[in-house]
Coordinates of C-alpha atoms and ligand atoms in Angstrom, one line a residue:
X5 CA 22.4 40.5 26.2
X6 CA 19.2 38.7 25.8
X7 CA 19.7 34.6 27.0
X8 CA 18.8 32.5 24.1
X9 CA 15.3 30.9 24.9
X10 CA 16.6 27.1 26.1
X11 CA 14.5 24.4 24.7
X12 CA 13.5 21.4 26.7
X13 CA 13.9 18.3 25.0
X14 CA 13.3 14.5 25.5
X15 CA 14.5 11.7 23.6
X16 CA 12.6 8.5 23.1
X17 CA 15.5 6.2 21.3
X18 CA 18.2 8.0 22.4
X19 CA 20.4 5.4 21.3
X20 CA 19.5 4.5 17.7
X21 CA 20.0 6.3 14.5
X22 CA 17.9 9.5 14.6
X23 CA 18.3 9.9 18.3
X24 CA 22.3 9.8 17.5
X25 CA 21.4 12.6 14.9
X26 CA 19.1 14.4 16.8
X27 CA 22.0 14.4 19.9
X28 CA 24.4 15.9 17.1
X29 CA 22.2 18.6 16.6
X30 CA 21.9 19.4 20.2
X31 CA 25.4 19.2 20.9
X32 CA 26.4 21.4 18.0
X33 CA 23.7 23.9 19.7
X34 CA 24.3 23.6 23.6
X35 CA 23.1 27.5 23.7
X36 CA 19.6 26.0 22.3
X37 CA 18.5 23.0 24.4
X38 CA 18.1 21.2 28.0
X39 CA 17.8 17.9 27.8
X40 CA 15.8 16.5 30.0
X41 CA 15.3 12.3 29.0
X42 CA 17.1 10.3 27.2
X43 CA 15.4 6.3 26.7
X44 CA 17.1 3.2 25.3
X45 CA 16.3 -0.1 25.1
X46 CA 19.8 -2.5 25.8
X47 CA 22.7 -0.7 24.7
X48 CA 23.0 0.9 28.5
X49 CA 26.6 1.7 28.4
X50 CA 25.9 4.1 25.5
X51 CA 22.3 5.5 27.3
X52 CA 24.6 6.3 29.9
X53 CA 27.3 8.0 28.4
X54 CA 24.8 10.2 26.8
X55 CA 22.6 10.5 30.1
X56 CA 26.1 12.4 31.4
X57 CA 27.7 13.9 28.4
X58 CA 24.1 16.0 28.0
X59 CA 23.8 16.4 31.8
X60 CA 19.7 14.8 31.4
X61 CA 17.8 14.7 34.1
X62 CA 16.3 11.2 33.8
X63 CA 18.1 7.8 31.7
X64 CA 15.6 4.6 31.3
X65 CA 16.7 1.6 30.0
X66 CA 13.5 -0.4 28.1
X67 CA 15.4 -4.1 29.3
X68 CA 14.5 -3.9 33.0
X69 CA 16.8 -6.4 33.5
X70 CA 19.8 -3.7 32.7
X71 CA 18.7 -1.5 35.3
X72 CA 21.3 -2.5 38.0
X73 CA 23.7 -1.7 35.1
X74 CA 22.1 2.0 34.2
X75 CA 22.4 2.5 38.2
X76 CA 26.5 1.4 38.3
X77 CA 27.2 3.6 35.1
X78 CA 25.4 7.0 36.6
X79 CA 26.5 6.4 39.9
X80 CA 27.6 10.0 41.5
X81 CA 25.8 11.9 38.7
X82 CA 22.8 12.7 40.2
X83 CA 20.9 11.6 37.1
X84 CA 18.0 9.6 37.7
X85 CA 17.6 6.1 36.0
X86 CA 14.5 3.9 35.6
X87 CA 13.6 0.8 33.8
X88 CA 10.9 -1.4 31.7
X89 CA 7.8 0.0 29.9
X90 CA 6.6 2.4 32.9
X91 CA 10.2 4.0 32.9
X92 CA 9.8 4.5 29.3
X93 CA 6.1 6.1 29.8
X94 CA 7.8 8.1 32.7
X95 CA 10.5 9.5 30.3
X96 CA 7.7 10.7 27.7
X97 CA 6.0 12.1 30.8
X98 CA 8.0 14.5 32.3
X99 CA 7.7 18.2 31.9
X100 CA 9.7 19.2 28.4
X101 CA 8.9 21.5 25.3
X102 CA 9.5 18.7 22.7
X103 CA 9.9 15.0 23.1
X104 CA 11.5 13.4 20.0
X105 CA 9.7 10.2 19.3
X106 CA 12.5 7.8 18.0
X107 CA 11.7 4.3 19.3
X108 CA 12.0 1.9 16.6
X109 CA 8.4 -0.5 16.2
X110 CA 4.9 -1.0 18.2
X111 CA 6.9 -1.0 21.2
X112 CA 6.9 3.0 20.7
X113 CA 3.6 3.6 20.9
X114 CA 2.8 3.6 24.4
X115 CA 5.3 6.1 25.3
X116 CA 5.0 8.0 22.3
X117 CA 0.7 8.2 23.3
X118 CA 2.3 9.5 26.8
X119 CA 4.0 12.4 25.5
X120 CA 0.9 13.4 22.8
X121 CA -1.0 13.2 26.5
X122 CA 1.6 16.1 27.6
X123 CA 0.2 17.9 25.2
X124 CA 3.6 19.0 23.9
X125 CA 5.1 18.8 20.7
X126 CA 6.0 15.7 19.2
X127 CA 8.6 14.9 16.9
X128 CA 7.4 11.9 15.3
X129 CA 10.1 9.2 13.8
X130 CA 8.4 6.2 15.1
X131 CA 5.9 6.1 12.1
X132 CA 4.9 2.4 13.2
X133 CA 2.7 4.0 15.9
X134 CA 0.7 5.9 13.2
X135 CA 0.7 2.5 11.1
X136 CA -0.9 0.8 13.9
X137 CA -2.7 3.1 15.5
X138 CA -2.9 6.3 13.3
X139 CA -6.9 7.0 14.6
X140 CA -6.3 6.7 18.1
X141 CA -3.2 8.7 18.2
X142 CA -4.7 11.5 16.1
X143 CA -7.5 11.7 18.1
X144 CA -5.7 12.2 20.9
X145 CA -3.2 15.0 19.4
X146 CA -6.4 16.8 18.6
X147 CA -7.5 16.2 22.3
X148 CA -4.6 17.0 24.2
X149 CA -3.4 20.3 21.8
X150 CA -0.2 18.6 20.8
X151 CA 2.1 19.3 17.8
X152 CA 2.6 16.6 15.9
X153 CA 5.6 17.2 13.6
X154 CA 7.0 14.6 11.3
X155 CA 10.4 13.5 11.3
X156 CA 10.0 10.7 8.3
X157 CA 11.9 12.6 5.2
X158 CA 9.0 12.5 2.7
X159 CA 6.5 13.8 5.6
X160 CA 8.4 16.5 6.7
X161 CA 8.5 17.2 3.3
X162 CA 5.1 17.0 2.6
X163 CA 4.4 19.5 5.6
X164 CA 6.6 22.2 4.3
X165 CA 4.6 22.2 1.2
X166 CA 1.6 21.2 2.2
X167 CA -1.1 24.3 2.4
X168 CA -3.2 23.1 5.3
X169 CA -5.6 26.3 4.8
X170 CA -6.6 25.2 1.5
X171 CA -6.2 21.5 1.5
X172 CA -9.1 21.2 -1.1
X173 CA -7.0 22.4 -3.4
X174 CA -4.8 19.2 -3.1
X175 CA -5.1 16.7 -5.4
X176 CA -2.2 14.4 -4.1
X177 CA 0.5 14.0 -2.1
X178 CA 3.4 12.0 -3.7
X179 CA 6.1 10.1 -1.9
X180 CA 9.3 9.5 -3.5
X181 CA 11.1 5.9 -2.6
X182 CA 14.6 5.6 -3.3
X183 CA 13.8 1.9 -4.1
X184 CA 16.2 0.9 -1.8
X185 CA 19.9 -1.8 -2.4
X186 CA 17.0 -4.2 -5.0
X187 CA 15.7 -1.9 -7.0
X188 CA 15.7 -3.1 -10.6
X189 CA 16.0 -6.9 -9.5
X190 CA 13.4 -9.2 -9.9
X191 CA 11.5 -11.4 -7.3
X192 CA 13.3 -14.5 -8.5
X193 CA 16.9 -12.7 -7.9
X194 CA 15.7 -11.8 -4.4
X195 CA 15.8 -15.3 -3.0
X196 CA 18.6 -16.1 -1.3
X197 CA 19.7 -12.2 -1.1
X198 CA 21.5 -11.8 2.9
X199 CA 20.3 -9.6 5.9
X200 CA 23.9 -7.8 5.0
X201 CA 22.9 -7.0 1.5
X202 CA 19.5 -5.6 2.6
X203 CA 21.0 -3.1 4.8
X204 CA 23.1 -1.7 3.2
X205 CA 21.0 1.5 1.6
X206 CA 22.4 3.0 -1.4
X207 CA 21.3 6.4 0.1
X208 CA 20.6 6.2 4.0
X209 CA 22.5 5.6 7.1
X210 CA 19.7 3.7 9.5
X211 CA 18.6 1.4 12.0
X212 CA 18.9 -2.4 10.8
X213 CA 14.6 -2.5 10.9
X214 CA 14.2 0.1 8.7
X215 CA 16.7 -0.7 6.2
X216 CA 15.1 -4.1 5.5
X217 CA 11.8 -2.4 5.6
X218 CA 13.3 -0.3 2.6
X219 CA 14.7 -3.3 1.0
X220 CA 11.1 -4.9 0.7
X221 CA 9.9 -1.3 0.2
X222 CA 7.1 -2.2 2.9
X223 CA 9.1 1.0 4.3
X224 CA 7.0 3.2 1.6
X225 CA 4.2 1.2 2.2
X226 CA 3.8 2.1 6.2
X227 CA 4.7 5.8 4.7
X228 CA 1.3 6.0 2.4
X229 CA -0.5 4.8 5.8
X230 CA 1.5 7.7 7.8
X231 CA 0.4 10.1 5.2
X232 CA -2.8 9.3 5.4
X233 CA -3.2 10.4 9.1
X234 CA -0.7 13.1 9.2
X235 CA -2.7 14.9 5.9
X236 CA -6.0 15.7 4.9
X237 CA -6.4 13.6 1.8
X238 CA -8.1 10.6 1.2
X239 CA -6.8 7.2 0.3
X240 CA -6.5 7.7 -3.6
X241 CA -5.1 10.6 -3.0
X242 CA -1.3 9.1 -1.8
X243 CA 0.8 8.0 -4.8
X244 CA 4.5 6.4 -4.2
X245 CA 7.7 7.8 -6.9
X246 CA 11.0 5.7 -7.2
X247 CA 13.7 8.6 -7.0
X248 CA 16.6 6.9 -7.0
X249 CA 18.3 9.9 -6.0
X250 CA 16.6 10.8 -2.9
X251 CA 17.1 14.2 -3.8
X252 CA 13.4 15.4 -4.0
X253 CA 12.2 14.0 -0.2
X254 CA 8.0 14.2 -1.6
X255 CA 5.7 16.5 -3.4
X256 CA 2.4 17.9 -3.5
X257 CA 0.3 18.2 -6.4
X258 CA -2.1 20.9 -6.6
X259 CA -6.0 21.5 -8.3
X260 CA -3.6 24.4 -10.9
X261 CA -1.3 21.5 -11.6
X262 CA 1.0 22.9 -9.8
X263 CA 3.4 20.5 -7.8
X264 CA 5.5 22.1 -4.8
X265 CA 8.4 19.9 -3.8
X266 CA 10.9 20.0 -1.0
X267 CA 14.7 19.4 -2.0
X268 CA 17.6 18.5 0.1
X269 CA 20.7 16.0 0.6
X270 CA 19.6 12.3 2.0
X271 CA 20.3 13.7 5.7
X272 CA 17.8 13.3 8.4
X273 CA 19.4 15.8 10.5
X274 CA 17.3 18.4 7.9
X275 CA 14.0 16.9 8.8
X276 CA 15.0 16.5 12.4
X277 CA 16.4 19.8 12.9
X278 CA 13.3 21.5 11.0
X279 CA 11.2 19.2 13.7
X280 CA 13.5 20.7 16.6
X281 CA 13.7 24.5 15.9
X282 CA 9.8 24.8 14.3
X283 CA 8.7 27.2 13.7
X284 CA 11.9 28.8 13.3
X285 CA 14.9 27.3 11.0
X286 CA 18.4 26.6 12.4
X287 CA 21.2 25.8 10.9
X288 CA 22.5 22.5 10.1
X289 CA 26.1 21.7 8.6
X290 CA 24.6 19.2 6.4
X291 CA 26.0 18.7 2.7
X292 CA 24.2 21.5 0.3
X293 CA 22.2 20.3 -2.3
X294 CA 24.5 20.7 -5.5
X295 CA 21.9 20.3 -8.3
X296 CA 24.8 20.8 -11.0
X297 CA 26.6 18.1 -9.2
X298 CA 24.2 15.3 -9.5
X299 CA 23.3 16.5 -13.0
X300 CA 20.0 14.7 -13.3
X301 CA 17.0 13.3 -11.1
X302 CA 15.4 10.5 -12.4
X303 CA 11.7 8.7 -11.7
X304 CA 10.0 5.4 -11.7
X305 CA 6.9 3.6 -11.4
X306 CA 7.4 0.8 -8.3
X307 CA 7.4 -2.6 -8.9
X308 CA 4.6 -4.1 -7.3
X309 CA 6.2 -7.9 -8.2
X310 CA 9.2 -7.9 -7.0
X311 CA 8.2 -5.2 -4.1
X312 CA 5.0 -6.9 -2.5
X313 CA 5.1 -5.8 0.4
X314 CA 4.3 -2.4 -0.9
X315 CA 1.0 -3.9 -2.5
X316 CA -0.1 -5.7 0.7
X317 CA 0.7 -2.2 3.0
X318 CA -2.0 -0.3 0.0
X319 CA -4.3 -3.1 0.2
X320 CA -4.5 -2.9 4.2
X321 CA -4.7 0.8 3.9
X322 CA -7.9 0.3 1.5
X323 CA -9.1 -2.5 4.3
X324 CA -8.6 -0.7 7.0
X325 CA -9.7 -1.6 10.6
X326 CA -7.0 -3.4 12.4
X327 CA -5.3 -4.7 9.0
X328 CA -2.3 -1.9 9.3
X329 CA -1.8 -3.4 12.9
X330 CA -1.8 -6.6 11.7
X331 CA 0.4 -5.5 8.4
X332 CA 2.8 -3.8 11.1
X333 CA 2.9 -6.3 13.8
X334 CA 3.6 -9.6 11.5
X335 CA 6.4 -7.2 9.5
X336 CA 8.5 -6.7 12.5
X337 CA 8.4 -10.6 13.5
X338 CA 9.2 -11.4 9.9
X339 CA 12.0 -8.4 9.8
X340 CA 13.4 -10.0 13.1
X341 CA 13.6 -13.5 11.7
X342 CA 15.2 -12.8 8.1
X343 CA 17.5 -10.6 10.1
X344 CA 18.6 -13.6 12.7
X345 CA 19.0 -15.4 9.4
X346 CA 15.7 -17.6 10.1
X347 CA 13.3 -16.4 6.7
X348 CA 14.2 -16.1 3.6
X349 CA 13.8 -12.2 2.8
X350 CA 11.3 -12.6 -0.3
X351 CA 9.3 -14.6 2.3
X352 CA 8.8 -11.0 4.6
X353 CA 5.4 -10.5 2.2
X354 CA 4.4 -14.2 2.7
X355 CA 4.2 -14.5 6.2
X356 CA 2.7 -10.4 6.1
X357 CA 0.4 -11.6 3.4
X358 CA -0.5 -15.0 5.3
X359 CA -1.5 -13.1 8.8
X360 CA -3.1 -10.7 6.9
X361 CA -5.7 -13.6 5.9
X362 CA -5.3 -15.4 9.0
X363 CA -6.4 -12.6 11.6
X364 CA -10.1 -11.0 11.9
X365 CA -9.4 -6.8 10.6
X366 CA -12.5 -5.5 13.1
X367 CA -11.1 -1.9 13.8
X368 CA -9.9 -1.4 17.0
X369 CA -11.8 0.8 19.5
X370 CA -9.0 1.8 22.0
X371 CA -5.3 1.3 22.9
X372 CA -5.3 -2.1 24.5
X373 CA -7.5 -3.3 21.5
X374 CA -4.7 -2.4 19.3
X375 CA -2.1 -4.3 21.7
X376 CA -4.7 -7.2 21.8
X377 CA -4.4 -7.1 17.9
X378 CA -0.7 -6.7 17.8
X379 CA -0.2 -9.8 19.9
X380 CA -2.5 -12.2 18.0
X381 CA -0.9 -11.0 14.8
X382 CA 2.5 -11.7 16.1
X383 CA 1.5 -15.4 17.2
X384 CA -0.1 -15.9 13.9
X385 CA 3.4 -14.6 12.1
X386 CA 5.5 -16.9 15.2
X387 CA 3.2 -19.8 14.1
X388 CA 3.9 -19.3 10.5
X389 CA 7.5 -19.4 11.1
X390 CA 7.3 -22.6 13.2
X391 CA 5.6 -24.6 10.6
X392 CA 7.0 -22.9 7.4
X393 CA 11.0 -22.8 8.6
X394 CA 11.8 -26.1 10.4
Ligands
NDP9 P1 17.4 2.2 15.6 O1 17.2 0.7 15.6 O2 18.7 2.8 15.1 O3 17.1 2.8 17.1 C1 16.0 2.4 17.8 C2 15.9 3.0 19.1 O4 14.8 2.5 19.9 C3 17.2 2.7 20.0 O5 17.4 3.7 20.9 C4 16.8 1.4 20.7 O6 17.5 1.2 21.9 C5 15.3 1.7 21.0 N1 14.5 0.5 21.2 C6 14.5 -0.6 20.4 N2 13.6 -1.5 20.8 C7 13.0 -0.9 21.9 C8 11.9 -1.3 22.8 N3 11.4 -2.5 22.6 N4 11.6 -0.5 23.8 C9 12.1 0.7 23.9 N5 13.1 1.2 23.1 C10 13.5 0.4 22.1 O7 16.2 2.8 14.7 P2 16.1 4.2 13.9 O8 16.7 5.3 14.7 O9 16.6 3.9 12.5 O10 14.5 4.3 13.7 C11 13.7 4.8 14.8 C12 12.3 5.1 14.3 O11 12.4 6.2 13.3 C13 11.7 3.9 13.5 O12 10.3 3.9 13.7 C14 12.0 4.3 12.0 O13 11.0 3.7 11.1 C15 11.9 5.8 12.1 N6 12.7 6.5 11.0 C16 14.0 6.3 11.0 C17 14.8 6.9 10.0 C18 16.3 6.8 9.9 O14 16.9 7.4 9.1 N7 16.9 6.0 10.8 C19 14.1 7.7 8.9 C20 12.7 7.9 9.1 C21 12.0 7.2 10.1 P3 18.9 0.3 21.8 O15 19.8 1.1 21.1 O16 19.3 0.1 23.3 O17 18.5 -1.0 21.2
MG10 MG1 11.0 7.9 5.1

């Protein structure tokens, strides 16, 4: 009997949503995968658990200060643990055949850079690395002979129908939006809305960053930026569809008129698992699509209004330089503060808007450029928040 080819696999936010589904996959499949890293940030207890339960080599905890922690829980295992940003970077570094990159934010990208530098493929979830950094990071999959696969629904999608050979025959790639728990509501009704309300997605079971990000739709507006340096289009090329129904997950439009679509239930194991086993397919016991079921699919232009972070996202696309850092960085500090209950959530696209036009967009020549940028942007948002919310 021929032994099933075992795939070595590392994952980069272990913990959080996708790294829970990704683990699901893997532990429906134990004939299919080694894991070899598993990273978290604070929930150690959890990190731990997994770290045993999936016999991994190597547990990091991001919080340095929970290492002592890590070292009491995985005591008698034999599995290594390490802490803080190195840890992470050592995780992303050791010898695998996939490293699924699932840390939420900029705090991603160094590790994430690591495991491009491996030269390995690269499940990419974290699309905030692309938004920041999308130049630097492609240049460096191109150097280093990595795979970069994407994990985000509507670019997974996008890369199953996308015909690389004859990408001149694109004329746009086209990313559906659910809309998220506001669409239809005006700005003015979006005032006093809670952090509670915007997480809870009609069609998605996520982390609490992304789910706000959705809510605002600045979600869909870091996913034209990821698009842009995951395809071969240009700028104008990237439209955004409301589909309530997150049923169609994105579509390319071709020179024929033709438009090729991928289809599927609102699960990310599909995109995850697609990532895991590619080039192969394996099987996933996720819900089939039941097109009868649903009945119909229906579309929508966005509302640019009542969604402006959407708008400011497109306009820092079109400005490029270190706007998208900028765009990124002053999201998750406004993201953070609505969520502790300290901004009003229609005020996420002021204090984006108001860095934006605070902070110097010169593009950024090299990684610590873009960290340089990241950290001005976020004491520019931090300073907005001390004057504007007292
Ligand atoms: P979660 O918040 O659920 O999980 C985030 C993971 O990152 C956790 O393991 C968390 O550890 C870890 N983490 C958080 N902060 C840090 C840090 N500073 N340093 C190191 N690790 C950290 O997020 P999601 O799983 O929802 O999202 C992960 C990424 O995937 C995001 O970039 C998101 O945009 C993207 N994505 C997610 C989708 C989804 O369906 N969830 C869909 C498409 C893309 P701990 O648990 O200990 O806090
Ligand atoms: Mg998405």
């Amino acid at each position: 009997m021929v032994r099933e080819q075992h795939k070595r696999l590392t994952v980069l936010g272990a913990t959080g949503s996708i790294g829970q589904s990704t683990l699901d996959i893997v532990r429906r499949n134990p004939n299919k995968f080694d894991v070899i890293a598993l990273t978290a940030y604070s929930r150690v207890e959890e990190l731990a658990a997994l770290a045993i339960e999936f016999a991994a080599e190597l547990a990091v905890i991001g919080d340095a200060t929970l290492l002592p922690d890590l070292k009491a829980a995985l005591s008698g295992t034999g599995i290594e643990s390490h802490a803080g940003e190195a840890g992470l970077i050592e995780a992303a570094e050791r010898e695998t055949d996939v490293v699924m990159a699932a840390i939420v934010g900029a705090a991603g990208l160094r590790p994430t850079m690591a495991a491009v530098r491996q030269g390995v493929t690269v499940a990419l979830a974290n699309k905030e690395c692309l938004v920041c950094a999308g130049d630097l990071l492609m240049d460096e999959v191109k150097m280093h002979g990595a795979t970069l696969l994407p994990v985000d629904s509507e670019h997974n999608a996008i890369f199953q129908v996308f015909d690389f050979d004859r990408a001149r025959g694109v004329e746009k790639v086209i990313l559906t939006a659910s809309g998220g728990p506001f669409r239809g509501r005006s700005r003015d009704s979006l005032l006093n809305v809670t952090p509670q309300q915007a997480v809870a997605h009609p069609n998605w079971d996520m982390g609490a960053k992304i789910s706000v990000d959705s809510a605002t739709m600045m979600n869909k507006g870091l996913e034209v930026i990821e698009a842009y340096h995951l395809f071969p289009v240009e700028k104008a090329q990237i439209d955004v569809l409301v589909h309530p129904q997150s049923v169609i997950h994105s579509m390319v439009e071709y020179a024929d008129g033709s438009v090729l679509a991928q289809l599927g239930s609102p699960d990310m194991r599909t995109p995850i698992a697609y990532s895991l086993a590619w080039p192969e397919r394996m099987h996933v016991p996720v819900k089939r699509l039941s097109l009868s079921e649903i009945g119909s699919l229906t579309f929508e232009e966005p509302d640019l209004d009542a969604f402006r972070c959407l708008h400011l996202a497109k306009e820092a696309l079109m400005n490029g330089g270190s706007a998208p850092a900028i765009l990124n960085a002053s999201n998750e500090v406004a993201v953070e503060a609505f969520l502790a209950g300290r901004l009003r959530f229609v005020d996420i696209a002021a204090v984006v808007s108001d860095t934006l036009s605070a902070c110097d967009i010169k593009a950024p020549q090299s990684l610590s450029n873009v960290f340089e940028i990241d950290k001005m942007a976020r004491r520019e948002a931090a300073r907005w928040l001390g004057v504007r919310t007292q």
